[in-house]
Amino acid sequence: MLYPQSNPFRQCVDLSGIWDLRFDPEGDGIKSNWFAGFTGGRPAAVPASWNDQFEDRRDYLGNTWYQTRFDLPWGWDASRQQLRVRFNSVNYFAEVWLNGARLGQHEGGHLPFEFDVTSHVRREGNVLVARVEGELAPDRVPPGNVPSDPQHMFLTQKENNPPSSFDFFPFCGIQRPVLLYATPRDALGDLTVITDIAGTTGRVRVSVGDAGASVPHTARFALRGHGANILAETTADEVEMRVPDAALWSPEAPNLYDLTIELTRDGAPYDRYTLSIGIRTIAIEGDALLLNGKPIYLKGFGRHEDFPIVGRGLAPAVIVKDYALMKWVGANSFRTTHYPYSEQMMDLADRLGFLIIDETPAVGLFFAAEGLARRLELCRQYTRDLIARDKNHPSVIAWSIANEPHSWLPSAKPFFKNLSDLCRALDPTRPITLATYLGAAEESFEFCDLMCLNRYAGWYSQSGKIEEGAACLAAELDALYQKFRKPVILTEFGADTIAGFHAQPPEMFAEEYQAEMLTAYINVLRSKSFVVGEHVWNLCDFKTSQAVQRMGGMNLKGVFTRDRRPKLAAHRLRELWRS
Ligand code: BDP
């Protein structure tokens, strides 16, 4: 799936702005034909979650209608172009109409979907309407409103408001831009780029998907950058380009090349697309994670797309700031906890040299029989869509197929075998992982190349006892490695911390406690040769459901506050990671 772009053959406009929004708790919209256009809406920002824009609907997750109007830009022509509307992310469910005609529906937040509108669009006065809802249900992914018994999960969800089975606020709405875009008929539909290194030569294999299916065409390729200008041409669907003395991509030198592909018919170009690519390899050998054949150690964070007022809405300035903060601390990586991040976040990782463990929205999964087939089908859809969207990013070094599944029932294992088989078939070039709290009891590590462990000894257990917590961690890491003999990343560890609260000797919730706990953990991790990375939970404080352990509806494990001010731990990590 190619991100829309503008060039002499393609055009794209962003429909973001102030839309009309109407809450519909009684479900009146369909019978009142709101899909053809409605009145009485209130102004609402797109992209943004709706929850924190208004005073009256913070916890409301139900039926909600959005509407905007647009005219086709000058020169666009539905009789010779293909026009589409693309939603980059709507949480959780969307049903969409254009000028009263139903375009379709989509389930699952955080991944893009689009509709061909060529036959519905008018030159002027188009009305685009979406019904959106984010109700929490056991057969959705991520699930919510899950019964609290051992068949389902371990902790009761009823004590959370809203009752999610995950620890972040279930923000709803059109959370990333909505794009209207035009391509030529028979346009290039997809590109897959796989890179390899032979000595000092970079090998770039490009396959073309869906190009000009109905007409004969020739594809011309140009790979440019770092002094290279390599050209190739083919009528087949694949080409390999060789780059002598390639400038490899790495966190220290995130070198990118521009790959331009042009489709021609009878010698004349009719479509063009340019993609930034990085030449690099990623592999696991023994206990090591290798980037470009050399061992690499991950230092970084789990994070959330979360900011006051916009909720989970795309906020480009926050993305830029978060990268600046991560660089300042000395991080080189992060995991997209617990759902795919925006395309803009991914593009900047390529440019700035961050390594990403790219996670699907499969958080809080449980394996009781009811709804299981549906949850698996959704996870398969997310895996396919995530790989289709992110496969060409050099920054993506692994796929995470779940976070903290409640996987003690026997049905968990076939579930993850199924998902990891799918993932490997779609992308044999990247390691597969999942993040667990079960430790060595996580049977599905059998299907993974890398093991991600989340640990809070010294916080939820061994509370107030940092040294005992660290000893516990050391023993668990050893047990895990003994059982599976695969490299480990500690993908979560941390402590809730109230900025400005101090205690000496360190006490839970004080800035000193967080700094000391992270330090003790890092000392343990550095003593284990099979550990290949450490991701602190979390980069920033973030909003979650209200619960007794979540003061002010916040998870306070950030080393920065929600408005991005450093706690003591940020300075401590900076010392540890930059030295
Ligand atoms: C882990 C989850 C993460 C939570 C974290 C915590 O993976 O989403 O926010 O614990 O409790 O279990 O802070």
Coordinates of C-alpha atoms and ligand atoms in Angstrom, one line a residue:
M1 CA 0.0 0.0 0.0
L2 CA 1.6 3.2 -1.1
Y3 CA 1.2 6.4 0.8
P4 CA -0.5 9.1 -1.4
Q5 CA 1.8 11.7 -2.9
S6 CA 1.7 14.6 -5.4
N7 CA 3.8 14.8 -8.5
P8 CA 3.0 15.5 -12.2
F9 CA 1.0 12.3 -12.4
R10 CA -0.6 12.1 -9.0
Q11 CA -2.3 14.6 -6.7
C12 CA -3.3 14.5 -3.1
V13 CA -5.2 16.9 -0.8
D14 CA -5.6 16.6 2.9
L15 CA -9.3 16.9 4.1
S16 CA -8.2 17.6 7.7
G17 CA -9.7 20.6 9.4
I18 CA -12.8 21.4 11.3
W19 CA -15.6 18.9 10.5
D20 CA -19.2 18.6 11.8
L21 CA -19.6 16.0 14.5
R22 CA -22.9 14.7 16.0
F23 CA -23.1 12.2 18.9
D24 CA -25.8 9.6 18.4
P25 CA -26.1 7.5 21.5
E26 CA -29.7 6.4 20.6
G27 CA -28.6 5.2 17.1
D28 CA -31.0 7.6 15.3
G29 CA -28.6 8.5 12.5
I30 CA -29.3 5.7 10.0
K31 CA -33.1 6.0 10.2
S32 CA -32.8 9.8 9.9
N33 CA -30.6 9.5 6.8
W34 CA -27.6 11.3 8.4
F35 CA -25.4 9.4 6.0
A36 CA -26.6 11.7 3.2
G37 CA -25.6 14.8 5.2
F38 CA -26.8 16.0 8.6
T39 CA -27.6 19.2 10.4
G40 CA -27.0 20.2 14.0
G41 CA -23.4 19.1 14.2
R42 CA -20.9 20.7 16.4
P43 CA -17.4 21.7 15.2
A44 CA -14.8 19.1 15.8
A45 CA -11.2 18.8 14.8
V46 CA -10.0 16.2 12.4
P47 CA -7.5 14.6 13.1
A48 CA -8.0 14.3 16.8
S49 CA -9.8 12.1 19.3
W50 CA -13.2 13.4 20.3
N51 CA -12.9 12.6 24.0
D52 CA -10.9 15.6 25.2
Q53 CA -12.4 18.2 22.8
F54 CA -15.6 18.5 24.7
E55 CA -16.7 18.7 28.3
D56 CA -19.6 16.3 28.0
R57 CA -18.3 13.2 26.3
R58 CA -14.9 12.2 27.7
D59 CA -15.9 8.6 28.4
Y60 CA -18.4 8.2 25.5
L61 CA -17.3 5.6 23.0
G62 CA -20.5 5.0 21.0
N63 CA -22.0 6.0 17.7
T64 CA -20.8 9.3 16.4
W65 CA -21.2 11.0 13.0
Y66 CA -18.6 13.1 11.2
Q67 CA -19.2 15.1 8.1
T68 CA -17.2 17.4 5.8
R69 CA -17.7 18.9 2.3
F70 CA -15.3 19.3 -0.5
D71 CA -15.1 20.3 -4.2
L72 CA -12.7 18.6 -6.6
P73 CA -9.5 20.7 -7.1
W74 CA -9.0 22.3 -10.5
G75 CA -7.8 19.8 -13.1
W76 CA -8.9 16.6 -11.4
D77 CA -11.0 14.5 -13.6
A78 CA -12.9 11.4 -12.6
S79 CA -13.4 10.3 -16.2
R80 CA -9.7 9.7 -16.7
Q81 CA -8.3 9.3 -13.2
Q82 CA -8.9 7.0 -10.2
L83 CA -10.0 8.9 -7.1
R84 CA -9.8 7.6 -3.6
V85 CA -10.5 8.7 -0.1
R86 CA -8.0 7.3 2.4
F87 CA -8.5 7.3 6.2
N88 CA -5.1 7.0 7.9
S89 CA -6.7 5.9 11.2
V90 CA -10.1 5.8 12.7
N91 CA -10.7 4.2 16.1
Y92 CA -12.3 1.8 16.2
F93 CA -15.0 1.1 13.6
A94 CA -16.0 3.3 10.7
E95 CA -18.8 3.2 8.1
V96 CA -18.4 5.7 5.3
W97 CA -20.7 7.4 2.7
L98 CA -20.0 9.9 -0.1
N99 CA -23.0 11.8 -1.4
G100 CA -25.3 9.3 0.3
A101 CA -23.7 6.3 -1.4
R102 CA -22.3 3.8 1.1
L103 CA -18.6 3.2 0.4
G104 CA -18.0 0.5 2.9
Q105 CA -16.8 -0.1 6.5
H106 CA -13.6 -0.8 8.4
E107 CA -12.8 -2.3 11.7
G108 CA -9.7 -1.6 13.8
G109 CA -8.0 1.6 14.7
H110 CA -4.4 2.6 13.8
L111 CA -4.1 1.3 10.3
P112 CA -5.2 2.9 7.0
F113 CA -8.1 2.0 4.8
E114 CA -9.4 3.6 1.6
F115 CA -12.3 3.6 -0.8
D116 CA -12.5 4.1 -4.6
V117 CA -14.8 7.1 -5.0
T118 CA -14.3 7.6 -8.8
S119 CA -17.9 6.8 -9.6
H120 CA -19.5 8.7 -6.7
V121 CA -17.6 11.9 -6.7
R122 CA -19.0 15.2 -8.1
R123 CA -17.1 18.2 -9.3
E124 CA -18.6 20.3 -6.6
G125 CA -20.5 20.0 -3.3
N126 CA -19.4 16.5 -2.2
V127 CA -20.6 15.4 1.3
L128 CA -18.4 12.9 3.0
V129 CA -19.9 11.3 6.1
A130 CA -18.5 8.7 8.5
R131 CA -20.2 6.9 11.4
V132 CA -17.5 6.0 14.0
E133 CA -17.7 4.1 17.2
G134 CA -15.2 2.6 19.6
E135 CA -17.3 0.4 22.0
L136 CA -15.3 -2.0 24.0
A137 CA -16.2 -5.7 23.4
P138 CA -14.6 -9.1 24.1
D139 CA -14.6 -10.1 20.5
R140 CA -12.8 -7.0 19.3
V141 CA -9.1 -6.4 19.2
P142 CA -8.0 -4.9 21.4
P143 CA -10.8 -6.3 23.6
G144 CA -12.7 -4.6 26.4
N145 CA -15.6 -5.4 28.8
V146 CA -13.9 -8.8 29.3
P147 CA -15.3 -11.0 32.1
S148 CA -12.9 -11.3 35.0
D149 CA -12.3 -15.0 35.5
P150 CA -9.3 -17.2 34.8
Q151 CA -10.7 -18.3 31.4
H152 CA -10.3 -14.7 30.3
M153 CA -7.9 -12.6 32.2
F154 CA -6.3 -12.2 35.4
L155 CA -7.2 -8.7 36.4
T156 CA -10.8 -7.5 36.6
Q157 CA -11.6 -4.9 34.0
K158 CA -14.8 -3.8 35.7
E159 CA -12.8 -1.6 38.0
N160 CA -11.5 0.5 35.1
N161 CA -13.5 3.3 33.6
P162 CA -13.8 2.9 30.6
P163 CA -13.5 -0.9 31.0
S164 CA -10.6 -1.6 28.6
S165 CA -8.4 -4.7 28.8
F166 CA -5.4 -2.5 28.1
D167 CA -3.7 0.3 30.0
F168 CA -4.3 3.4 27.8
F169 CA -7.3 5.5 27.3
P170 CA -9.6 4.1 24.5
F171 CA -9.6 7.4 22.6
C172 CA -12.0 7.4 19.7
G173 CA -12.5 9.3 16.4
I174 CA -10.8 10.2 13.2
Q175 CA -7.3 10.3 14.6
R176 CA -5.1 10.7 11.6
P177 CA -5.6 12.7 8.3
V178 CA -8.2 11.9 5.7
L179 CA -6.7 12.2 2.2
L180 CA -8.4 12.6 -1.1
Y181 CA -6.1 11.5 -3.9
A182 CA -6.0 11.0 -7.6
T183 CA -3.8 8.5 -9.6
P184 CA -3.8 7.6 -13.3
R185 CA -5.8 4.6 -14.3
D186 CA -3.6 1.5 -14.2
A187 CA -1.4 3.2 -11.6
L188 CA 1.3 1.6 -9.7
G189 CA -0.4 -0.1 -6.8
D190 CA 2.4 -1.4 -4.6
L191 CA 6.2 -1.7 -4.2
T192 CA 8.3 -4.0 -2.1
V193 CA 11.9 -3.3 -1.5
I194 CA 14.3 -5.8 0.0
T195 CA 17.9 -4.8 0.5
D196 CA 21.0 -6.9 1.0
I197 CA 24.8 -6.3 1.2
A198 CA 27.6 -8.1 -0.6
G199 CA 30.9 -6.7 0.5
T200 CA 30.6 -3.0 -0.1
T201 CA 27.9 -3.3 -2.7
G202 CA 24.3 -2.7 -1.7
R203 CA 21.7 -4.9 -3.5
V204 CA 18.2 -3.5 -3.8
R205 CA 15.5 -5.8 -5.0
V206 CA 12.3 -4.1 -6.0
S207 CA 9.1 -5.8 -6.9
V208 CA 6.2 -4.0 -8.4
G209 CA 2.6 -4.9 -7.4
D210 CA -0.6 -4.3 -9.4
A211 CA 1.1 -2.0 -12.0
G212 CA -0.9 -1.5 -15.1
A213 CA -2.6 -4.8 -14.6
S214 CA -4.7 -4.4 -17.7
V215 CA -2.2 -2.9 -20.1
P216 CA 1.3 -3.7 -21.2
H217 CA 3.8 -1.3 -19.5
T218 CA 7.5 -0.8 -18.9
A219 CA 8.8 0.2 -15.5
R220 CA 11.8 2.5 -15.3
F221 CA 13.7 2.7 -12.0
A222 CA 16.1 5.3 -10.8
L223 CA 18.0 5.0 -7.5
R224 CA 19.6 8.3 -6.5
G225 CA 21.6 9.7 -3.6
H226 CA 25.1 9.7 -2.1
G227 CA 26.6 10.1 -5.5
A228 CA 24.7 7.2 -7.1
N229 CA 22.4 7.5 -10.1
I230 CA 21.5 4.0 -11.0
L231 CA 19.0 3.3 -13.7
A232 CA 17.1 0.1 -14.7
E233 CA 14.2 -0.8 -16.9
T234 CA 12.0 -3.9 -17.1
T235 CA 8.8 -5.2 -18.4
A236 CA 8.8 -7.9 -15.7
D237 CA 7.6 -7.2 -12.1
E238 CA 11.0 -7.3 -10.4
V239 CA 14.4 -5.8 -10.7
E240 CA 17.6 -5.9 -8.8
M241 CA 19.8 -2.8 -8.6
R242 CA 23.4 -2.9 -7.4
V243 CA 24.9 0.1 -5.6
P244 CA 28.7 0.1 -5.4
D245 CA 30.2 1.5 -2.2
A246 CA 26.7 1.8 -0.8
A247 CA 26.0 4.3 2.0
L248 CA 24.4 1.9 4.4
W249 CA 21.5 2.9 6.7
S250 CA 22.1 2.8 10.5
P251 CA 21.2 4.8 13.6
E252 CA 24.6 6.6 13.4
A253 CA 24.3 7.3 9.7
P254 CA 20.6 7.0 8.5
N255 CA 21.5 7.3 4.8
L256 CA 18.6 7.2 2.5
Y257 CA 18.3 6.9 -1.3
D258 CA 15.4 8.1 -3.4
L259 CA 13.9 5.2 -5.5
T260 CA 11.8 6.6 -8.3
I261 CA 9.7 4.3 -10.5
E262 CA 8.1 5.5 -13.6
L263 CA 5.6 3.4 -15.6
T264 CA 5.6 4.0 -19.3
R265 CA 3.3 3.0 -22.1
D266 CA 4.5 3.2 -25.7
G267 CA 7.6 5.1 -24.5
A268 CA 5.6 7.8 -22.6
P269 CA 5.5 8.0 -18.8
Y270 CA 2.0 7.8 -17.3
D271 CA 2.7 7.3 -13.6
R272 CA 5.5 8.0 -11.1
Y273 CA 6.2 7.2 -7.5
T274 CA 9.2 8.1 -5.3
L275 CA 10.1 6.1 -2.1
S276 CA 12.9 6.8 0.4
I277 CA 14.8 3.6 1.0
G278 CA 17.7 2.6 3.2
I279 CA 20.1 -0.2 2.4
R280 CA 20.6 -2.4 5.5
T281 CA 20.3 -5.9 6.8
I282 CA 18.9 -7.2 10.0
A283 CA 19.5 -10.7 11.4
I284 CA 19.8 -12.8 14.5
E285 CA 22.8 -15.0 14.9
G286 CA 23.1 -17.0 18.1
D287 CA 22.4 -14.5 20.9
A288 CA 23.1 -11.4 18.9
L289 CA 20.9 -9.0 16.9
L290 CA 22.9 -7.9 13.9
L291 CA 22.4 -4.7 11.9
N292 CA 24.5 -4.7 8.7
G293 CA 26.3 -7.8 10.1
K294 CA 27.3 -6.1 13.4
P295 CA 25.8 -6.6 16.9
I296 CA 23.5 -3.8 17.9
Y297 CA 22.0 -3.1 21.4
L298 CA 18.6 -1.3 21.6
K299 CA 18.2 1.5 24.1
G300 CA 14.9 3.2 24.1
F301 CA 11.3 3.3 25.2
G302 CA 7.7 2.2 24.9
R303 CA 5.6 5.2 24.1
H304 CA 2.0 6.3 23.3
E305 CA 0.4 8.5 20.7
D306 CA -1.0 10.6 23.5
F307 CA -1.2 14.4 24.1
P308 CA -3.6 16.7 26.0
I309 CA -6.7 17.7 24.1
V310 CA -5.8 16.0 20.8
G311 CA -5.8 12.6 22.6
R312 CA -4.5 10.1 20.1
G313 CA -4.8 12.5 17.2
L314 CA -1.8 13.1 14.9
A315 CA 0.2 16.0 16.3
P316 CA 3.3 16.5 14.1
A317 CA 5.0 18.9 16.6
V318 CA 4.8 16.2 19.3
I319 CA 6.4 13.7 17.0
V320 CA 9.3 16.0 16.3
K321 CA 9.6 16.8 20.0
D322 CA 9.5 13.1 21.0
Y323 CA 12.3 12.3 18.6
A324 CA 14.3 15.2 19.9
L325 CA 13.8 14.1 23.5
M326 CA 14.7 10.5 22.6
K327 CA 17.9 11.7 20.9
W328 CA 18.7 13.9 23.9
V329 CA 18.4 10.9 26.3
G330 CA 20.6 8.8 24.0
A331 CA 17.9 6.3 22.8
N332 CA 18.3 4.5 19.4
S333 CA 15.0 2.7 19.3
F334 CA 11.4 2.2 20.4
R335 CA 8.5 -0.2 20.2
T336 CA 5.2 1.1 18.8
T337 CA 3.3 0.2 22.0
H338 CA 0.6 -1.0 21.6
Y339 CA -0.5 -0.3 18.0
P340 CA 1.0 0.9 14.8
Y341 CA 2.0 4.6 14.9
S342 CA 1.4 7.2 12.2
E343 CA 3.1 7.1 8.8
Q344 CA 4.7 10.4 9.8
M345 CA 6.3 8.8 12.9
M346 CA 7.6 6.0 10.7
D347 CA 9.1 8.3 8.1
L348 CA 10.9 10.3 10.6
A349 CA 12.4 7.1 12.2
D350 CA 13.9 6.4 8.7
R351 CA 15.3 9.9 8.5
L352 CA 16.6 10.2 12.1
G353 CA 17.9 6.6 12.4
F354 CA 15.7 5.0 15.0
L355 CA 15.2 1.2 15.1
I356 CA 11.5 0.2 15.5
I357 CA 9.8 -2.9 16.9
D358 CA 6.6 -2.5 15.0
E359 CA 3.6 -3.8 17.0
T360 CA 0.1 -4.7 15.8
P361 CA -2.9 -3.6 17.9
A362 CA -3.1 -7.0 19.5
V363 CA -2.9 -6.0 23.1
G364 CA -4.8 -7.6 26.0
L365 CA -5.7 -10.8 24.0
F366 CA -7.3 -13.7 25.8
F367 CA -8.0 -17.2 24.6
A368 CA -11.4 -18.3 25.9
A369 CA -13.4 -20.0 23.1
E370 CA -16.0 -17.3 22.7
G371 CA -15.0 -14.8 20.0
L372 CA -11.6 -16.5 19.6
A373 CA -12.0 -17.1 15.8
R374 CA -13.0 -13.5 15.3
R375 CA -10.1 -12.2 17.4
L376 CA -7.7 -14.3 15.3
E377 CA -9.2 -13.1 12.0
L378 CA -8.8 -9.5 13.2
C379 CA -5.2 -10.1 14.3
R380 CA -4.5 -11.7 10.8
Q381 CA -6.0 -8.6 9.1
Y382 CA -3.9 -6.3 11.3
T383 CA -0.7 -8.3 10.6
R384 CA -1.4 -8.2 6.8
D385 CA -2.2 -4.5 6.9
L386 CA 0.7 -3.5 9.1
I387 CA 3.2 -5.3 6.9
A388 CA 1.7 -3.9 3.7
R389 CA 2.0 -0.4 5.2
D390 CA 5.5 -0.6 6.8
K391 CA 7.5 -3.2 4.9
N392 CA 9.7 -0.7 3.1
H393 CA 10.9 1.2 6.2
P394 CA 14.6 0.5 7.0
S395 CA 13.8 1.6 10.6
V396 CA 11.5 -1.4 11.1
I397 CA 13.7 -4.2 12.4
A398 CA 11.1 -6.6 13.9
W399 CA 7.3 -7.3 14.0
S400 CA 5.7 -7.7 17.3
I401 CA 2.5 -9.7 17.0
A402 CA 1.1 -9.1 20.5
N403 CA 1.6 -7.4 23.8
E404 CA 1.0 -9.2 27.0
P405 CA -1.5 -11.8 25.8
H406 CA -3.2 -13.7 28.6
S407 CA -1.9 -16.8 27.1
W408 CA -2.1 -19.5 29.7
L409 CA -4.9 -21.5 28.0
P410 CA -3.8 -24.2 25.5
S411 CA -5.6 -22.4 22.7
A412 CA -3.0 -19.6 22.8
K413 CA -0.3 -21.6 21.1
P414 CA -2.1 -22.5 17.8
F415 CA -3.3 -18.9 17.7
F416 CA 0.3 -17.6 17.7
K417 CA 1.5 -20.3 15.5
N418 CA -1.0 -19.2 12.9
L419 CA -0.1 -15.5 13.3
S420 CA 3.6 -16.0 13.2
D421 CA 3.4 -18.3 10.1
L422 CA 1.4 -15.6 8.4
C423 CA 3.9 -12.9 9.4
R424 CA 6.9 -14.9 8.2
A425 CA 5.2 -15.7 4.9
L426 CA 4.5 -12.0 4.3
D427 CA 8.0 -10.9 5.3
P428 CA 10.8 -13.5 5.7
T429 CA 13.4 -10.7 6.2
R430 CA 12.5 -9.5 9.7
P431 CA 12.6 -11.2 13.1
I432 CA 9.2 -11.9 14.8
T433 CA 8.5 -11.3 18.5
L434 CA 5.8 -10.8 21.1
A435 CA 6.0 -9.1 24.4
T436 CA 5.0 -11.1 27.5
Y437 CA 4.7 -10.8 31.2
L438 CA 4.5 -14.6 31.6
G439 CA 8.3 -15.0 31.4
A440 CA 9.4 -18.6 30.7
A441 CA 5.8 -19.8 30.8
E442 CA 5.1 -18.0 27.5
E443 CA 4.9 -21.1 25.3
S444 CA 4.6 -19.1 22.1
F445 CA 8.2 -17.9 22.2
E446 CA 8.7 -21.1 20.4
F447 CA 7.5 -19.3 17.2
C448 CA 9.5 -16.2 17.8
D449 CA 13.1 -15.2 16.9
L450 CA 13.4 -12.6 19.6
M451 CA 11.9 -12.7 23.1
C452 CA 10.4 -9.5 24.6
L453 CA 9.8 -9.5 28.3
N454 CA 8.0 -6.9 30.4
R455 CA 8.9 -6.7 34.1
Y456 CA 7.9 -4.7 37.1
A457 CA 9.5 -6.5 40.1
G458 CA 10.2 -3.7 42.5
W459 CA 6.9 -2.1 41.6
Y460 CA 3.8 -4.3 41.3
S461 CA 5.7 -7.1 43.2
Q462 CA 8.6 -6.6 45.6
S463 CA 7.0 -3.1 46.0
G464 CA 9.5 -0.6 47.5
K465 CA 12.4 -3.1 47.3
I466 CA 14.5 -2.2 44.3
E467 CA 17.4 -4.6 45.0
E468 CA 15.0 -7.6 45.5
G469 CA 13.2 -6.6 42.3
A470 CA 16.5 -6.5 40.4
A471 CA 17.5 -9.9 41.8
C472 CA 14.1 -11.3 40.7
L473 CA 14.6 -9.9 37.2
A474 CA 18.1 -11.6 36.9
A475 CA 16.6 -15.0 37.9
E476 CA 13.7 -14.6 35.5
L477 CA 16.0 -13.6 32.6
D478 CA 18.2 -16.7 33.2
A479 CA 15.2 -19.0 33.4
L480 CA 13.8 -17.6 30.1
Y481 CA 17.1 -17.9 28.3
Q482 CA 17.7 -21.4 29.6
K483 CA 14.4 -22.6 28.2
F484 CA 14.4 -21.0 24.8
R485 CA 18.0 -20.0 24.0
K486 CA 17.0 -16.9 22.1
P487 CA 18.0 -13.3 22.5
V488 CA 15.9 -11.2 24.9
I489 CA 14.9 -7.5 25.0
L490 CA 13.4 -6.1 28.2
T491 CA 10.6 -4.2 26.5
E492 CA 9.1 -2.7 29.6
F493 CA 10.3 -1.8 33.1
G494 CA 9.6 1.3 35.1
A495 CA 7.9 2.9 38.1
D496 CA 5.0 5.4 38.4
T497 CA 6.5 8.8 39.4
I498 CA 4.9 12.0 40.4
A499 CA 7.0 14.8 38.9
G500 CA 8.3 17.0 41.8
F501 CA 7.8 14.4 44.5
H502 CA 11.1 13.5 46.2
A503 CA 12.3 11.1 48.8
Q504 CA 15.7 10.1 50.2
P505 CA 16.0 7.2 50.7
P506 CA 14.0 6.6 47.6
E507 CA 10.3 5.7 48.0
M508 CA 7.7 4.6 45.5
F509 CA 6.3 7.5 43.4
A510 CA 9.3 9.7 44.1
E511 CA 11.6 10.7 41.3
E512 CA 14.6 9.1 43.1
Y513 CA 12.8 5.7 43.2
Q514 CA 12.2 5.7 39.4
A515 CA 15.9 6.7 38.7
E516 CA 17.3 4.1 41.1
M517 CA 15.0 1.3 39.8
L518 CA 15.8 2.0 36.2
T519 CA 19.6 2.0 37.1
A520 CA 19.4 -1.3 39.0
Y521 CA 17.6 -2.9 36.1
I522 CA 20.0 -1.7 33.6
N523 CA 22.9 -3.0 35.6
V524 CA 21.3 -6.5 35.6
L525 CA 20.6 -6.3 31.8
R526 CA 24.2 -5.3 31.0
S527 CA 25.4 -8.4 32.9
K528 CA 23.6 -10.8 30.6
S529 CA 25.1 -11.4 27.2
F530 CA 21.9 -12.7 25.7
V531 CA 20.1 -9.4 26.4
V532 CA 20.1 -7.3 23.3
G533 CA 18.1 -4.3 24.4
E534 CA 16.3 -2.3 27.0
H535 CA 13.1 -0.3 26.5
V536 CA 12.0 1.8 29.5
W537 CA 8.3 2.1 30.2
N538 CA 7.4 4.8 29.2
L539 CA 8.8 7.8 27.4
C540 CA 6.1 10.1 28.7
D541 CA 3.2 10.0 31.2
F542 CA 0.0 9.1 29.4
K543 CA -3.7 9.1 29.9
T544 CA -5.5 5.8 30.7
S545 CA -8.7 4.5 32.2
Q546 CA -9.5 5.7 35.7
A547 CA -8.6 3.1 38.4
V548 CA -7.3 3.1 42.0
Q549 CA -3.7 2.5 40.8
R550 CA -4.0 5.3 38.1
M551 CA -4.0 8.7 39.8
G552 CA -5.9 11.2 37.8
G553 CA -6.5 8.6 35.1
M554 CA -2.8 8.7 34.3
N555 CA -0.1 6.1 34.0
L556 CA 2.8 8.1 35.5
K557 CA 5.7 5.8 34.4
G558 CA 7.0 8.4 31.9
V559 CA 10.5 9.7 32.3
F560 CA 9.0 12.8 30.9
T561 CA 5.7 14.3 32.0
R562 CA 2.7 14.3 29.6
D563 CA 3.8 17.9 28.5
R564 CA 7.3 16.6 27.9
R565 CA 9.3 17.9 30.9
P566 CA 12.1 15.6 32.2
K567 CA 11.9 13.8 35.5
L568 CA 15.2 12.9 37.3
A569 CA 15.1 9.5 35.5
A570 CA 15.5 11.2 32.1
H571 CA 18.7 12.8 33.3
R572 CA 19.9 9.5 34.8
L573 CA 19.2 7.6 31.5
R574 CA 21.0 10.3 29.6
E575 CA 24.1 9.6 31.7
L576 CA 23.8 5.8 31.3
W577 CA 22.9 5.8 27.6
R578 CA 25.3 8.4 26.4
S579 CA 28.4 7.2 28.3
Ligands
BDP1 C1 2.3 -3.6 31.1 C2 1.6 -3.2 29.8 C3 1.5 -1.6 29.7 C4 1.2 -1.0 31.0 C5 2.2 -1.3 32.0 C6 2.0 -0.6 33.4 O1 2.1 -3.8 28.7 O2 0.6 -1.3 28.6 O3 1.0 0.4 30.8 O4 2.3 -2.7 32.2 O5 1.3 -1.3 34.2 O6 1.6 -4.6 31.7 O7 2.4 0.5 33.6

